[in-house]
Amino acid sequence: SSGINAEYGDRTLGTSMKSVGEVMAIGRTFEEAIQKTIRMVNCGSVNGFESGRLEATDELLVNASSNRILIIAEALAKGYQIERICKLTSIDKWFIYKLKNITDFERVLKTLTSTETLSAELMRSAKKLGFSDKQIARCLGTTELVIRSLRHSQKILPVVKQIDTVSAEFPASNNYLYMTYNGTSDDVPQKNVDEGGKSIIVLGSGGYSIGSSVEFDWCAVSCIRTIGQISSYERIVINCNPETVSTDYDECEKLYFEEISFETVTDIYEREFPRGVIVSMGGQVAQNIALMLASQSVKILGTSPESIDSAENRYKFSRMLDKLGVDQPKWKECKTLEDTKKFCRVVGYPCLVRPSFVLSGAGMTVVNTDAELETYLKESVDPEKQVTIVISKFITEAKEIDVDAVAQDGNVILIAISEHIENAGVHSGDATLVYPAQDLDEATVKAVTKVTQQIAEQLDANGPFNIQFIAKNNEIKVIECNLRSSRSFPFVSKASGINFSEIAARVLLGDQTISPIHIDCTSIHKVAVKVPQFSFARLAGADPVLGVEMASTGEVACFASNKYEAYIKGLCSTGFKVPSVGSKVLISIGSFKEKQEFLPSAKKLEEMGYHILGTPGTADFLSESGVKTVTLEWSTSLTPSTQSSNRRNNSSDDQIFNEFDLQEHLSTNQISLCILLPSKNRYRRPSSFMSQGYLTRRMAVDYDVPLITNIKCAKTFVDALRVVPRDLPVTQLDCLSSRQLLHMPGLVDTSMYTITTGLWTKISKSALTRGCTAILVKSHFGSHSGVSITPSALHKECELIQAEAVVDACCSFGILLSADHLPPFDKQVATTICGLSFDSHQAFENWLDNDFECNNSNDVKEENEELGSPLELNDVINTNWKDYASTHSLPICVPASTRSNVAALLMFSVLHNLHVHVTDVSDVRDLELIVRSKKKEVKVTCQVHVSNLLDKKKDLLRFIDSIDVIDIGTKQSKNATVEVFKDGETLSFLLNAINSNLLTPEQLVEKLHKNPCQIFKLQEQLESFLEVDMARHWTIVDPASPLCGTQGVGSIYRLLLQGHVAFIDGKVTQEVGLPDVVNLVLPHEHAFKHIEVPSISAYSSKTSLVKPTSLPTKHQVLPKDSFSLDKSSTEIPHHIQPVISSPSITTNHILSVKQFDRNKLHSIFSVAHDMKLMVQRVGRLELLKNAVMATVFLEPSTRTRCSFEAAMLRLGGVVINVSQDTSSLKKGESLDDTIRTVEQYADVIVLRAPHVGSALESSKLIRKPLINAGDGAGEHPTQAILDTFTIRQELGTLNGIIVTFVGDLKYGRTVHSLVQMLTLYDVTFNYVSPEDLKLPRPVFEFVASQGIVQHEYTDHNGFEEVFSLSDVVYVTRLQKERFDDISVFERVCGMFKVTPHLMSKAKSRMCLLHPLPRVDEISPLVDSDPRAAYFRQMENGMYIRMALLVILLGKV
């Protein structure tokens, strides 16, 4: 089992489950499998079944805990007999015998004196017993990489075996694999190098534990599926959790059921020759080994391991934020109590304190006083271990913000901003998360977005990442950044409808076709809330208070139209019981400030009818504040255990209920809700367990009383009780589908039906089948020729329409007034209609006739005659109707019949300032005329039937952007008598057009929802939308239909009308006669505005849809040229161009380390960092194009000269070389003349000379810059700068470190320069050298004058201890050419040598440096150790020298 959640409770195992997950290991022996499992559970912190980790006693063996397996290992190592262990543990002897095999062999390994004595036979035996390379190295006192190298040289490699999934009924052939050393052949053939590059390895999340659970597995699985959908790469998964989907072997082409460790991943990588490894989808476990994998030439896909380290190393990350001008909480690493106290006093309490490099907040706490700090350090830190404590200012009453994002090449392409309900101080894994953020103002959101982009650019993020912010008073601070998927990725993906892991996977593959995806949170009509799930009831003694250390074991997420309803749903999903009105609520609040903050909520509880109970202090405060509160007392003679015991041992009849006793109320379930807020957010330690507050909280948990312990959650819960109904209905927001669904708002059927009695049901049900939640209907009487309609009759008609709709209709509607025989104007009627409708063009002409005659001029008449319009004038005119229509932009709906009629309509619109809506447009020439009129701002809109739109012969589709409304009625025109289309078919044809890329979903929503609502002034219908299945195939099979045999893809799946399912899977479920069927017409207040086509991003968010073609479908494989896993840009990205101003160098020359202070160094380092980024991105720059550098090297050199030359060439310049052999110095020319001559040809000179002071003297003779590249035994300033830069790059800081110099310290000019430069920082020096090669006294005395602590060692004794305590070990070679007496050299040669054994004793985070060349000071076996940084040191030399050149030549 994995991740026992008993950090502050009883860790004893029993009948109550305490684990939060499990792992599974597969081997061919028990020993092999159990050792794998132990490593899996502990994420590599334990190497296997090994002794020396824990103490072993009889009591610990009897009382089983999560550490029992390691206690047994120690017991066997101490000599416990098998029978005794079996008796104490009740474990079967067979298992103990097997475990003893491991212990016995561990003892054999520890007897070996060196790797030379580790024979191939012993190595193979160790591997068969499940020993890892690291475990073997620990026994022999060497490093993992040395054992790995030795194992490979002995040709001892694991074989790959298949799991037999068919029970040996026939030969198994599957992709379910594991590795073992108990075999001689592979079940799966190993690939050749030529077959490489065709697969991708994805690392899973490993075993479940608090802080790393199924959410990371979801990310990994989404990544795996995306790779399979859009590429032809073979997918290889490595994971070890039997509960997860990623270990379903049908999810990928190969599943290795193995531990996620450096050894295992590298072994598989060397077998499979993949294109690369993805480490950013499985959480922290996979990412922890990224840097080590990269050091062994394993290609990491996505963000570089160096950037990952820059984000995780708090020194590097903090420096980066300072460079960007981004605020962060003040922090410091401290090694002593006094340093820690001093920091706290400077920044002020409270402070957040934790051990360095913790995962998921383990061991973190908030301290408020010096006393609490001392108690924490005493109880949390082993005084025998040198543990660095990280302490930071804790920001109170600040909101925490989570940002989940995906970046490509440093540019953010997808971002989601969530907020915590709790204030900062609650671990993000325990916090209640809300998306989209509801309480962040626009300024905060903009600031968060801006900083997120800046960080992504600086880290060159390429894939998923997460940033945590705190915000207070519109000021934001960055807490941390993780360059991987986060635990909230699944949550924001489901809440936004966009799979973040899918987009990230495409980035990791190098897909160059991705466009940024904008999520318009203002248009998302739902709120998602993620609520944590705790297991305090299973953990006896655990204090259920939330803090900075994660305690939850799971989470739920719920959707609703507001955060309160979503929050209540989430709480209920965790088993929380919402108290009923009239029940009792216990309130106990520690701090006075929180009492005041909660007071309004307490009053709301009272107003809602709850009975308030309180502990004495809280009850007094509430009563004095006007809240009726009953005081409950705590009986101090009882504890939860004795109270529970008394309850069991006494029947209810024997007990007398005390109405003022708190325990009585809790134990008898008299309280329905406990709001218990502790006085301080203290760490949960045994010493504080027996407070009354703790006992009350613990009893609430033990008696299953709903409990809230956070002030913000309590206030939110009370507000939710006020607005959320007790019986929560299941709505469409609670449902998700695996179908490929498009979500759209309810459509509008604009066919303008004349509904007579009995037709409401038929027509409205037919509209529902077409996805329409509203229809347009015409009045009855206006269609009867010759009928005179009075205003009162018209009133009755409108009331009749409404009454019939309530009884017979299945959807809402808008009323059009049939204007063929228009009644006298009535304003009350006018405000309830959405337009005037004419059945014929002639009726419209007659309506306008008299006014047209009065205003018509001769030239207009002539133009009209040319159009051929037979304007037969009538005597009927109603100026009031026309004026009202003109003023309120009431649409006048007239069918298009002939081209001349359309032209006349457009002219009428201009002359009378009327909004004309032309229906039944079927001729492309009419449409062209309408388009031209729109450009002249004529008030005209048009409507085209779907049959005409999709008719290729009519060619109307090319004007789709100018068509305002698509008519999806069942008839082709108003005058048609035959229904060409059956129910639902018209929309299906349009959906098929989307699948055929003839239309877009956004265009469909625009023409069938947005524009009709705007033209006819219809209000939005809440919770009304349709879901269409874009993958469902259909065929028209009705033989009577003229469309019989037509096939297509895309049809309605479900339609919701005002929260109710109205249509699903071809069946109308909406009942008639519902009271929520209403007239949707809005007040006619707004003048006509031209309709603008919405952008895709704006509309896709509102309708919660992502266009299917924007992401590849399951069967759509992107072409190979869409991918680029290697960056090959030839342009310098704008965000990594050097932008700092040139540091102020004291002279034109670089001669001595004494020229530099910390500010100048940091400026150089900043430029060097930018140079590194640019070289990695584009290779060659042109910053010093045509510049000339002369190198004058009068001593042998490889690294210094090559790095200077490479630096100038990378910058676009050229180099001329002068050496001892090629210069005129051989002819007797002086160095002064040589330098003066070279100055005439070069812009900068790099000089190495054999005599101390040569560079200084030469610089006095010339005006151009000169760089000292070493002057005998004097100084080497550029080497010192690059060494300092390397130390900072490797460790993140130059302060508080121990630097040990080893070797020739007398003649080592690199040492002389470096020690002087490092005196600028808070360091401690150790000097380890032979007596004859000690550091020169002047240098030693200078360092002492700077207040630096120094220690000298001149023999081998104690070297190992000094080495083990060092953060930096700087080794120099013994320079034979400097010795006058060769016997002295021979005597001291080899005295101090760095070996794998020494490295095994060193800190896990240290660096080993050497200026090179080396002779035998460092064993070549050490080279593969990630801590060996001397070759990276050489690479850094080029970047530093590039920085110096551009600074000296004024190009920054």
XYZ file of N, CA, C and O in Angstrom, residues 2-6 20 208-213 359-360 430 487 550-553:
80
model
N 0.267 2.355 -0.388
C 1.034 3.575 -0.620
C 0.411 4.752 0.078
O -0.796 4.881 0.151
N 1.266 5.631 0.570
C 0.817 6.937 1.033
C -0.083 6.899 2.243
O -1.179 7.417 2.234
N 0.352 6.264 3.351
C -0.508 6.203 4.529
C -0.713 7.605 5.076
O 0.223 8.332 5.368
N -1.958 7.963 5.207
C -2.319 9.315 5.611
C -2.471 9.373 7.122
O -3.545 9.474 7.665
N -1.358 9.278 7.833
C -1.426 9.287 9.290
C -0.318 10.134 9.870
O 0.231 9.835 10.898
N -3.853 5.419 0.918
C -4.578 6.165 -0.111
C -4.296 5.612 -1.501
O -4.742 6.174 -2.495
N 0.284 5.998 -5.683
C -0.533 7.064 -5.107
C 0.021 7.470 -3.747
O 0.485 6.645 -2.971
N -0.057 8.729 -3.462
C 0.265 9.250 -2.139
C -0.385 10.608 -2.029
O -0.890 11.148 -3.012
N -0.383 11.149 -0.845
C -0.947 12.485 -0.685
C -0.110 13.453 -1.500
O 1.089 13.557 -1.328
N -0.736 14.175 -2.387
C -0.027 15.121 -3.238
C 0.270 14.589 -4.619
O 0.675 15.329 -5.498
N 0.082 13.284 -4.830
C 0.322 12.713 -6.161
C -0.646 11.562 -6.342
O -0.415 10.471 -5.835
N -1.716 11.821 -7.059
C -2.759 10.819 -7.133
C -3.303 10.719 -8.545
O -2.607 11.010 -9.515
N 8.141 17.850 -0.592
C 7.137 17.571 -1.616
C 5.753 17.685 -1.015
O 5.488 17.166 0.062
N 4.868 18.413 -1.738
C 3.468 18.562 -1.347
C 3.315 19.112 0.059
O 2.431 18.718 0.806
N -5.568 20.860 -0.667
C -6.666 20.821 0.304
C -7.657 21.955 0.095
O -8.697 21.993 0.757
N -2.159 19.150 -10.372
C -3.293 18.352 -9.902
C -4.625 18.974 -10.311
O -5.659 18.322 -10.241
N -0.366 19.231 3.087
C -1.520 18.587 2.467
C -1.989 17.396 3.279
O -1.190 16.613 3.796
N -3.313 17.256 3.411
C -3.894 16.172 4.190
C -5.016 15.448 3.475
O -5.436 14.386 3.910
N -5.536 15.999 2.383
C -6.681 15.374 1.718
C -6.260 14.112 0.987
O -5.108 13.950 0.587
N -7.221 13.216 0.826
C -6.956 11.950 0.143
C -7.717 11.829 -1.173
O -7.660 10.795 -1.820
